[in-house]
Short mmCIF file of C-alpha atoms in Angstrom, two decimals:
data_model
loop_
_atom_site.label_atom_id
_atom_site.label_comp_id
_atom_site.label_asym_id
_atom_site.label_seq_id
_atom_site.Cartn_x
_atom_site.Cartn_y
_atom_site.Cartn_z
CA MET A 1 -25.07 19.28 7.90
CA THR A 2 -27.76 17.96 5.56
CA ASP A 3 -28.45 14.30 4.90
CA ARG A 4 -26.38 12.80 2.13
CA PRO A 5 -28.45 12.05 -1.01
CA ASP A 6 -28.68 8.59 -2.53
CA SER A 7 -25.53 7.98 -4.58
CA LYS A 8 -27.36 7.51 -7.91
CA ASP A 9 -29.52 10.58 -7.30
CA ALA A 10 -26.34 12.52 -6.51
CA ALA A 11 -24.71 11.38 -9.72
CA ASN A 12 -27.76 12.31 -11.77
CA SER A 13 -27.91 15.77 -10.22
CA MET A 14 -24.28 16.36 -11.09
CA TRP A 15 -24.81 15.27 -14.70
CA GLY A 16 -27.93 17.40 -15.05
CA GLY A 17 -31.48 16.83 -16.29
CA ARG A 18 -30.50 15.08 -19.52
CA PHE A 19 -30.19 11.71 -17.75
CA ALA A 20 -33.26 10.26 -16.08
CA ALA A 21 -31.88 6.83 -15.16
CA GLY A 22 -28.75 6.09 -13.17
CA PRO A 23 -25.88 4.01 -14.61
CA ASP A 24 -25.92 0.28 -14.07
CA SER A 25 -23.12 -1.29 -12.10
CA ILE A 26 -20.86 -2.16 -15.04
CA MET A 27 -21.08 1.33 -16.55
CA GLU A 28 -20.49 2.82 -13.13
CA ALA A 29 -17.40 0.67 -12.64
CA ILE A 30 -15.82 1.46 -16.01
CA ASN A 31 -16.72 5.13 -15.87
CA ALA A 32 -15.56 5.94 -12.35
CA SER A 33 -12.04 7.17 -11.65
CA ILE A 34 -12.39 8.10 -7.99
CA GLY A 35 -10.51 4.95 -6.99
CA PHE A 36 -7.31 6.54 -8.24
CA ASP A 37 -7.87 10.22 -9.01
CA GLN A 38 -8.66 10.96 -5.37
CA ARG A 39 -4.89 11.51 -5.18
CA LEU A 40 -5.60 14.84 -6.89
CA TYR A 41 -7.72 16.15 -4.01
CA ALA A 42 -5.27 18.83 -2.84
CA GLN A 43 -4.74 20.13 -6.37
CA ASP A 44 -8.47 20.03 -7.09
CA ILE A 45 -9.33 22.06 -4.02
CA ARG A 46 -6.50 24.49 -4.64
CA GLY A 47 -7.71 25.07 -8.20
CA SER A 48 -11.32 25.51 -7.07
CA ARG A 49 -10.39 28.07 -4.44
CA ALA A 50 -8.41 30.07 -7.00
CA HIS A 51 -11.33 29.87 -9.45
CA ALA A 52 -13.87 31.02 -6.85
CA ALA A 53 -11.69 33.97 -5.81
CA MET A 54 -11.36 35.01 -9.45
CA LEU A 55 -15.12 34.75 -10.07
CA ALA A 56 -15.71 37.11 -7.16
CA ALA A 57 -12.99 39.51 -8.27
CA GLN A 58 -14.64 39.67 -11.71
CA GLY A 59 -18.10 40.23 -10.22
CA ILE A 60 -19.41 36.93 -11.59
CA ILE A 61 -20.35 35.65 -8.13
CA SER A 62 -20.74 37.57 -4.88
CA ASP A 63 -17.96 38.00 -2.35
CA ASN A 64 -20.11 36.24 0.25
CA ASP A 65 -20.55 33.21 -1.99
CA ALA A 66 -16.83 33.13 -2.78
CA LYS A 67 -16.00 33.30 0.93
CA ALA A 68 -18.40 30.47 1.71
CA ILE A 69 -16.94 28.38 -1.11
CA GLY A 70 -13.36 29.04 -0.02
CA GLU A 71 -14.04 28.16 3.61
CA GLY A 72 -16.17 25.17 2.67
CA LEU A 73 -13.41 23.79 0.47
CA LEU A 74 -10.99 24.05 3.38
CA THR A 75 -13.46 22.03 5.46
CA VAL A 76 -13.57 19.37 2.74
CA LEU A 77 -9.77 19.40 2.57
CA SER A 78 -9.49 18.83 6.31
CA GLU A 79 -11.96 15.95 6.12
CA ILE A 80 -9.97 14.24 3.38
CA GLU A 81 -6.66 14.73 5.16
CA ALA A 82 -8.16 13.39 8.39
CA GLY A 83 -9.43 10.30 6.58
CA ASN A 84 -13.07 11.16 7.28
CA PHE A 85 -14.21 11.74 3.70
CA PRO A 86 -16.49 9.08 2.16
CA PHE A 87 -15.43 8.88 -1.49
CA ARG A 88 -18.39 7.70 -3.58
CA THR A 89 -17.97 5.72 -6.79
CA ALA A 90 -21.34 6.92 -8.09
CA LEU A 91 -19.92 10.44 -8.20
CA GLU A 92 -17.25 9.25 -10.64
CA ASP A 93 -14.26 11.42 -9.88
CA ILE A 94 -12.54 13.68 -7.40
CA HIS A 95 -14.16 16.82 -8.85
CA MET A 96 -17.75 15.66 -8.39
CA ASN A 97 -17.00 14.13 -5.00
CA VAL A 98 -15.57 17.41 -3.73
CA GLU A 99 -18.35 19.52 -5.23
CA ALA A 100 -21.11 17.26 -3.87
CA ARG A 101 -19.61 17.38 -0.38
CA LEU A 102 -19.17 21.15 -0.67
CA LYS A 103 -22.91 21.47 -1.35
CA GLU A 104 -23.63 19.43 1.77
CA VAL A 105 -21.38 21.73 3.79
CA ILE A 106 -22.43 25.19 2.50
CA GLY A 107 -25.60 24.66 0.49
CA GLU A 108 -26.61 26.77 -2.49
CA PRO A 109 -23.36 28.76 -3.03
CA ALA A 110 -21.61 25.51 -3.96
CA GLY A 111 -23.61 25.42 -7.18
CA ARG A 112 -21.94 28.63 -8.34
CA LEU A 113 -18.39 27.25 -8.12
CA HIS A 114 -18.52 25.58 -11.52
CA THR A 115 -19.41 28.80 -13.33
CA GLY A 116 -17.07 29.44 -16.26
CA ARG A 117 -15.27 26.13 -16.15
CA SER A 118 -15.69 22.47 -17.12
CA ARG A 119 -14.42 19.19 -15.74
CA ASN A 120 -12.23 19.15 -18.84
CA ASP A 121 -10.13 22.17 -17.86
CA GLN A 122 -10.50 21.26 -14.18
CA VAL A 123 -8.88 17.83 -14.54
CA ALA A 124 -6.23 19.21 -16.89
CA THR A 125 -5.33 21.77 -14.23
CA ASP A 126 -5.36 19.30 -11.34
CA PHE A 127 -3.23 16.77 -13.19
CA ARG A 128 -0.77 19.39 -14.39
CA LEU A 129 -0.36 20.69 -10.84
CA TRP A 130 0.21 17.14 -9.57
CA VAL A 131 2.81 16.31 -12.22
CA ARG A 132 4.53 19.63 -11.56
CA ASP A 133 4.80 18.62 -7.89
CA GLN A 134 6.35 15.32 -8.99
CA CYS A 135 8.91 17.17 -11.09
CA ASP A 136 9.84 19.15 -7.99
CA ALA A 137 10.15 15.92 -5.99
CA ALA A 138 12.33 14.34 -8.69
CA ILE A 139 14.57 17.42 -8.78
CA GLN A 140 14.96 17.25 -5.01
CA GLY A 141 15.60 13.50 -5.08
CA LEU A 142 18.16 13.73 -7.86
CA THR A 143 19.99 16.55 -6.11
CA ALA A 144 20.35 14.37 -3.01
CA LEU A 145 21.52 11.43 -5.12
CA ILE A 146 24.11 13.54 -6.93
CA ARG A 147 25.45 14.73 -3.59
CA ALA A 148 25.79 11.12 -2.41
CA ALA A 149 27.67 10.19 -5.58
CA LEU A 150 29.91 13.25 -5.20
CA SER A 151 30.82 12.13 -1.68
CA GLN A 152 31.84 8.72 -3.01
CA ALA A 153 33.84 10.35 -5.81
CA GLU A 154 35.64 12.72 -3.47
CA ALA A 155 36.60 9.95 -1.07
CA GLY A 156 38.06 7.84 -3.88
CA ALA A 157 39.33 10.43 -6.34
CA ASP A 158 42.70 8.65 -6.58
CA TRP A 159 41.65 5.05 -5.87
CA VAL A 160 42.49 2.96 -8.91
CA MET A 161 40.09 0.35 -10.27
CA PRO A 162 39.64 -1.43 -13.56
CA GLY A 163 37.68 0.32 -16.26
CA PHE A 164 35.68 -2.05 -18.39
CA THR A 165 34.41 -2.42 -21.90
CA HIS A 166 32.28 -5.48 -22.67
CA LEU A 167 32.72 -6.16 -18.92
CA GLN A 168 36.34 -7.03 -19.74
CA THR A 169 39.26 -5.20 -18.18
CA ALA A 170 40.13 -2.30 -20.47
CA GLN A 171 42.17 0.48 -18.81
CA PRO A 172 42.66 1.56 -15.20
CA VAL A 173 40.45 4.39 -14.02
CA THR A 174 39.71 5.82 -10.60
CA TRP A 175 36.75 5.12 -8.34
CA GLY A 176 36.09 8.83 -8.31
CA HIS A 177 35.99 8.95 -12.10
CA HIS A 178 33.52 6.07 -12.22
CA MET A 179 31.24 7.74 -9.67
CA MET A 180 31.43 11.01 -11.57
CA ALA A 181 30.11 9.27 -14.68
CA TYR A 182 26.87 8.72 -12.79
CA VAL A 183 26.91 12.28 -11.52
CA GLU A 184 26.88 13.40 -15.15
CA MET A 185 24.02 11.01 -16.01
CA PHE A 186 21.92 12.07 -13.05
CA GLY A 187 22.77 15.69 -13.79
CA ARG A 188 21.20 15.33 -17.23
CA ASP A 189 18.17 13.73 -15.60
CA LEU A 190 17.96 16.70 -13.27
CA SER A 191 18.00 19.12 -16.20
CA ARG A 192 15.31 17.12 -18.03
CA PHE A 193 12.92 17.44 -15.09
CA GLN A 194 13.77 21.13 -14.76
CA ASP A 195 13.08 21.68 -18.46
CA ALA A 196 9.86 19.67 -18.33
CA ARG A 197 8.66 21.68 -15.35
CA GLU A 198 9.31 24.94 -17.14
CA ARG A 199 7.42 23.81 -20.25
CA MET A 200 4.40 22.52 -18.34
CA ASN A 201 4.02 25.61 -16.20
CA GLU A 202 1.03 27.10 -18.03
CA SER A 203 -2.54 27.00 -16.75
CA PRO A 204 -5.41 25.23 -18.54
CA LEU A 205 -7.97 26.65 -16.09
CA GLY A 206 -10.60 28.77 -17.81
CA ALA A 207 -10.41 26.90 -21.12
CA ALA A 208 -13.75 25.36 -20.03
CA ALA A 209 -14.99 22.39 -22.07
CA LEU A 210 -12.96 23.23 -25.20
CA ALA A 211 -13.87 26.67 -26.54
CA GLY A 212 -13.36 29.01 -23.61
CA THR A 213 -16.25 30.76 -21.90
CA GLY A 214 -18.49 33.77 -22.38
CA TYR A 215 -18.07 34.83 -18.76
CA PRO A 216 -15.60 37.70 -18.19
CA ILE A 217 -13.08 35.52 -16.37
CA ASP A 218 -9.47 36.49 -15.68
CA ARG A 219 -7.29 33.52 -16.60
CA HIS A 220 -4.10 35.39 -15.75
CA MET A 221 -5.36 35.82 -12.19
CA THR A 222 -5.99 32.10 -11.67
CA ALA A 223 -2.73 31.20 -13.39
CA ALA A 224 -0.78 33.44 -11.01
CA ALA A 225 -2.68 32.15 -7.98
CA LEU A 226 -1.68 28.57 -8.88
CA GLY A 227 1.96 29.41 -9.54
CA PHE A 228 1.76 29.13 -13.31
CA ASP A 229 3.74 31.47 -15.55
CA ALA A 230 0.75 32.19 -17.81
CA PRO A 231 -2.54 30.70 -19.04
CA MET A 232 -2.34 28.31 -21.99
CA ALA A 233 -2.96 30.23 -25.21
CA ASN A 234 -5.39 27.86 -26.94
CA SER A 235 -8.44 26.41 -25.23
CA LEU A 236 -8.56 23.29 -27.43
CA ASP A 237 -4.95 22.51 -26.65
CA ALA A 238 -5.43 23.30 -22.96
CA VAL A 239 -8.01 20.56 -22.36
CA SER A 240 -6.52 17.94 -24.69
CA ASP A 241 -2.80 18.29 -23.99
CA ARG A 242 -1.04 15.61 -21.98
CA ASP A 243 2.46 16.39 -23.24
CA PHE A 244 3.40 17.38 -19.70
CA ALA A 245 2.65 13.87 -18.44
CA LEU A 246 4.40 12.24 -21.41
CA GLU A 247 7.46 14.39 -20.86
CA PHE A 248 7.52 13.57 -17.17
CA LEU A 249 7.30 9.86 -17.98
CA SER A 250 9.99 10.13 -20.64
CA SER A 251 12.31 11.87 -18.20
CA ALA A 252 11.47 9.30 -15.54
CA THR A 253 12.22 6.46 -17.95
CA ILE A 254 15.66 7.77 -18.85
CA CYS A 255 16.40 8.38 -15.16
CA ALA A 256 15.26 4.84 -14.33
CA VAL A 257 17.63 3.48 -16.98
CA HIS A 258 20.52 5.27 -15.28
CA LEU A 259 19.42 4.00 -11.88
CA SER A 260 19.18 0.48 -13.29
CA ARG A 261 22.70 0.62 -14.75
CA LEU A 262 24.16 1.70 -11.42
CA ALA A 263 22.09 -0.91 -9.61
CA GLU A 264 23.43 -3.58 -11.97
CA GLU A 265 26.99 -2.57 -11.18
CA LEU A 266 26.31 -2.64 -7.45
CA VAL A 267 24.90 -6.17 -7.82
CA ILE A 268 28.03 -7.28 -9.70
CA TRP A 269 30.49 -5.41 -7.51
CA SER A 270 29.05 -6.76 -4.26
CA SER A 271 29.36 -10.38 -5.40
CA ALA A 272 31.97 -12.71 -3.89
CA GLN A 273 33.69 -12.87 -7.26
CA PHE A 274 34.27 -9.10 -7.42
CA ARG A 275 34.17 -7.87 -3.81
CA PHE A 276 34.58 -4.28 -5.00
CA VAL A 277 31.98 -2.92 -2.56
CA SER A 278 30.12 -3.82 0.59
CA MET A 279 26.55 -2.76 1.18
CA SER A 280 25.29 -2.04 4.65
CA ASP A 281 22.74 -4.29 6.32
CA LYS A 282 20.14 -1.58 5.66
CA TRP A 283 20.14 -2.42 1.97
CA SER A 284 20.84 -6.15 2.01
CA THR A 285 18.90 -9.24 2.97
CA GLY A 286 19.79 -12.79 3.88
CA SER A 287 18.76 -16.19 2.61
CA SER A 288 16.21 -18.46 4.25
CA ILE A 289 18.50 -21.50 3.92
CA MET A 290 22.01 -20.18 3.11
CA PRO A 291 23.41 -18.36 6.14
CA GLN A 292 26.42 -16.96 4.28
CA LYS A 293 24.31 -14.96 1.81
CA ARG A 294 24.06 -11.17 1.69
CA ASN A 295 21.70 -10.38 -1.13
CA PRO A 296 21.65 -6.91 -2.78
CA ASP A 297 17.85 -6.91 -2.90
CA ALA A 298 17.43 -3.13 -2.87
CA ALA A 299 19.69 -2.76 -5.91
CA GLU A 300 17.86 -5.58 -7.69
CA LEU A 301 14.48 -3.99 -7.03
CA ILE A 302 15.73 -0.62 -8.31
CA ARG A 303 16.98 -2.43 -11.40
CA ALA A 304 13.47 -3.82 -11.95
CA LYS A 305 11.68 -0.47 -11.59
CA ILE A 306 12.56 0.49 -15.16
CA GLY A 307 10.07 -2.14 -16.34
CA ARG A 308 7.16 -0.47 -14.60
CA ILE A 309 8.20 3.06 -15.53
CA LEU A 310 8.86 2.24 -19.18
CA GLY A 311 5.58 0.33 -19.30
CA ALA A 312 3.73 3.39 -18.00
CA THR A 313 5.39 5.55 -20.65
CA VAL A 314 4.41 3.21 -23.48
CA ALA A 315 0.88 2.93 -22.09
CA LEU A 316 0.24 6.67 -22.07
CA PHE A 317 1.79 7.22 -25.50
CA THR A 318 -0.54 4.49 -26.76
CA VAL A 319 -3.61 6.11 -25.14
CA MET A 320 -2.82 9.51 -26.66
CA LYS A 321 -1.60 8.58 -30.12
CA GLY A 322 -4.97 8.50 -31.95
CA LEU A 323 -7.17 10.94 -30.06
CA PRO A 324 -8.88 13.73 -32.00
CA LEU A 325 -9.25 17.14 -30.37
CA ALA A 326 -10.41 17.96 -27.82
CA TYR A 327 -11.25 15.83 -24.76
CA SER A 328 -12.10 12.13 -25.00
CA LYS A 329 -12.91 9.77 -22.15
CA ASP A 330 -9.82 7.75 -23.12
CA MET A 331 -7.89 10.42 -21.26
CA GLN A 332 -9.24 9.14 -17.98
CA GLU A 333 -6.62 6.42 -18.49
CA ASP A 334 -3.82 8.98 -18.27
CA LYS A 335 -3.36 8.95 -14.52
CA GLU A 336 -2.87 5.52 -12.99
CA GLN A 337 0.31 4.78 -14.88
CA VAL A 338 1.71 8.24 -14.12
CA PHE A 339 0.91 7.80 -10.43
CA ASP A 340 2.60 4.38 -10.40
CA ALA A 341 5.64 5.56 -12.34
CA ALA A 342 6.10 8.57 -10.07
CA ASP A 343 5.85 6.38 -6.96
CA SER A 344 8.36 3.91 -8.41
CA LEU A 345 10.81 6.62 -9.41
CA MET A 346 10.74 8.47 -6.08
CA LEU A 347 11.22 5.21 -4.18
CA ALA A 348 14.12 4.18 -6.42
CA LEU A 349 15.80 7.58 -6.06
CA ALA A 350 15.53 7.48 -2.28
CA ALA A 351 16.80 3.90 -2.08
CA MET A 352 19.76 4.54 -4.36
CA THR A 353 20.68 7.66 -2.40
CA GLY A 354 20.63 5.61 0.79
CA MET A 355 22.71 2.82 -0.73
CA LEU A 356 25.38 5.16 -2.09
CA SER A 357 25.55 7.04 1.19
CA ASP A 358 26.21 3.80 3.11
CA LEU A 359 28.33 2.07 0.47
CA THR A 360 31.89 1.02 1.35
CA ALA A 361 34.31 0.61 -1.54
CA ASN A 362 37.11 -1.95 -1.04
CA ARG A 363 40.14 0.10 -2.06
CA ASP A 364 42.64 -2.77 -1.91
CA ARG A 365 40.44 -5.07 -3.94
CA LEU A 366 39.81 -2.35 -6.52
CA GLU A 367 43.55 -1.74 -6.93
CA ALA A 368 44.35 -5.43 -7.17
CA ALA A 369 41.75 -5.82 -9.90
CA ALA A 370 43.03 -2.73 -11.72
CA SER A 371 46.51 -4.25 -11.84
CA SER A 372 45.32 -7.44 -13.52
CA GLY A 373 44.03 -8.21 -16.98
CA PHE A 374 46.79 -6.27 -18.82
CA SER A 375 45.01 -3.00 -18.09
CA THR A 376 48.08 -0.92 -18.99
CA ALA A 377 48.49 -2.41 -22.47
CA THR A 378 47.26 0.82 -24.08
CA ASP A 379 49.79 2.79 -22.02
CA LEU A 380 52.52 0.53 -23.39
CA ALA A 381 51.33 1.07 -26.97
CA ASP A 382 51.20 4.85 -26.40
CA TRP A 383 54.75 4.76 -24.99
CA LEU A 384 56.01 2.95 -28.10
CA VAL A 385 54.41 5.65 -30.27
CA ARG A 386 55.58 8.54 -28.15
CA GLU A 387 59.14 7.40 -27.29
CA LEU A 388 60.13 5.18 -30.21
CA GLY A 389 58.13 6.86 -32.96
CA LEU A 390 56.31 3.70 -34.03
CA PRO A 391 53.09 4.07 -36.01
CA PHE A 392 50.23 3.23 -33.69
CA ARG A 393 49.23 0.13 -35.64
CA ASP A 394 52.78 -1.21 -35.31
CA ALA A 395 52.81 -0.32 -31.62
CA HIS A 396 49.49 -2.12 -31.23
CA HIS A 397 51.01 -5.26 -32.80
CA VAL A 398 54.12 -5.15 -30.58
CA THR A 399 51.97 -4.68 -27.48
CA GLY A 400 49.73 -7.56 -28.48
CA SER A 401 52.79 -9.80 -28.79
CA LEU A 402 53.99 -8.76 -25.33
CA VAL A 403 50.53 -9.41 -23.87
CA GLY A 404 50.62 -12.87 -25.43
CA LEU A 405 54.08 -13.49 -23.93
CA ALA A 406 52.95 -12.42 -20.47
CA GLU A 407 49.74 -14.40 -20.71
CA GLY A 408 51.69 -17.51 -21.66
CA ARG A 409 53.84 -17.13 -18.57
CA GLY A 410 50.90 -16.40 -16.29
CA VAL A 411 52.14 -12.91 -15.37
CA ASP A 412 51.09 -9.31 -16.04
CA LEU A 413 52.96 -6.82 -18.24
CA PRO A 414 54.93 -5.14 -15.41
CA ASP A 415 56.23 -8.59 -14.42
CA LEU A 416 58.08 -9.10 -17.71
CA THR A 417 61.79 -8.34 -17.70
CA LEU A 418 63.45 -5.83 -19.98
CA ALA A 419 65.00 -8.74 -21.85
CA ASP A 420 61.53 -10.17 -22.39
CA MET A 421 60.40 -6.83 -23.78
CA GLN A 422 63.41 -6.48 -26.05
CA SER A 423 62.89 -9.99 -27.41
CA VAL A 424 59.80 -8.55 -29.11
CA HIS A 425 61.19 -5.10 -29.94
CA GLY A 426 64.87 -4.39 -29.40
CA GLN A 427 64.55 -0.60 -28.90
CA ILE A 428 62.44 -0.83 -25.73
CA THR A 429 64.24 0.69 -22.73
CA GLN A 430 63.91 0.52 -18.96
CA ASP A 431 61.81 3.68 -19.06
CA VAL A 432 58.85 1.64 -20.30
CA PHE A 433 58.21 0.40 -16.78
CA ASN A 434 57.33 3.95 -15.72
CA VAL A 435 54.04 3.70 -17.64
CA LEU A 436 53.10 0.16 -16.71
CA GLY A 437 51.93 0.89 -13.15
CA VAL A 438 48.22 1.61 -12.76
CA HIS A 439 48.82 4.77 -10.73
CA ASN A 440 51.07 6.16 -13.43
CA SER A 441 48.48 5.21 -16.01
CA VAL A 442 45.60 7.09 -14.39
CA ALA A 443 47.80 10.07 -13.53
CA SER A 444 48.68 10.45 -17.21
CA ARG A 445 45.06 10.78 -18.34
CA GLN A 446 45.02 14.56 -17.98
CA SER A 447 42.75 15.40 -20.90
CA TYR A 448 39.56 17.24 -19.98
CA GLY A 449 37.11 14.74 -18.53
CA GLY A 450 39.87 12.16 -18.07
CA THR A 451 40.42 9.86 -15.10
CA ALA A 452 43.47 11.61 -13.64
CA PRO A 453 42.78 12.43 -9.98
CA ALA A 454 43.36 16.14 -10.67
CA GLN A 455 40.72 16.06 -13.39
CA VAL A 456 38.30 14.16 -11.16
CA ARG A 457 38.71 16.66 -8.34
CA ALA A 458 38.16 19.53 -10.78
CA GLN A 459 34.88 17.98 -11.90
CA ILE A 460 33.81 17.40 -8.29
CA ALA A 461 34.47 21.08 -7.53
CA ARG A 462 32.50 22.12 -10.62
CA TRP A 463 29.49 20.08 -9.54
CA LYS A 464 29.64 21.32 -5.95
CA GLU A 465 29.56 24.88 -7.21
CA LYS A 466 26.73 24.03 -9.60
CA LEU A 467 24.59 22.53 -6.84
CA ALA A 468 25.36 25.38 -4.47
#
């Protein structure tokens, strides 16, 4: 192994002979990205090995040089993974750090690696590969979360609970139906990441700085080697496009909104006032001074992640909105927020999956709450329309009067007597009480996508088949 060159000399040699003096410390600090883009090391080395193999296959470099480059890059990879690689700020980024170390390992052949490419298409390739990996991770995480929600839905397909609008009791639904609402949301998130992955799966490698290259490269070969469907069709677009990162962040933001909504409900439901659910000790914390407390900290932290992920999305849109073609140094600011958003999303997905898997729903408390708050008032109005032929607006008025009567007496609708009912509308019969129970109410909601247990179980079966 040769001695390592002085960092400024190394940087100058990588830039070329145009620059005689090294950067001062402030320029070095603002220009360097190695502090964060070192996360792209595996993708950078993978792309370089594919590029070197292609150069040899096209006769642009010798087989011996390509072999030395390929083996040398594996040595660099092992050093990074072992934690023995000295990242140098003076070398700016992951590409120059890897290439400089490769030269120290194998000597002259390292200088041939960059033939027919630029850092512009190199970083575009590395970043696209990294974001594609994050799409795969999100797809895997969402699949696990959907399975956890399906398990909750299946266990409580016929457990009644209050359905809310404006956080006020509206109509009875089932626990399974409520869980399946989140399955649908997370299912759309899953499809967004799948769609984004498909769209981004084209290779920028070989676009060079912006105009392509005069070397007889084979871009289809490198695209296939890196698992891309095809090379990108326009070299200007290839080096300047960050749609793939914007689409990943947009999908992550919508997913984080869904996670936040569920987290909010878990916070409310686990409170002493609701007592709908109990979280395991794995996902709760205590208070430093109040021994009775069980705080839903994991849910609260998931709820907060949307702020970071949405902030990252806005930041990258703002960076990209005014850039002319092709590459501008502004685009160095495209990575940190994506890295942070991806980390936040994957952590939130894993935590929510764990919480749902360990969550215990309080069936008795759910049913008691479903039976309060006049939740079957709409069923009563529908009965008046269906059985007595009242126009719905008239039925709505009669039902409102009965709700007011019950409320004045401090009872619920099923607790009124038939005489009480008939004092408001004389044609009401004993049969009305068949629709006032919450179980009867949910069982009647047989429309597609409704809360009837049979409908819920049908949707669970559909999703199980879909995931299988």
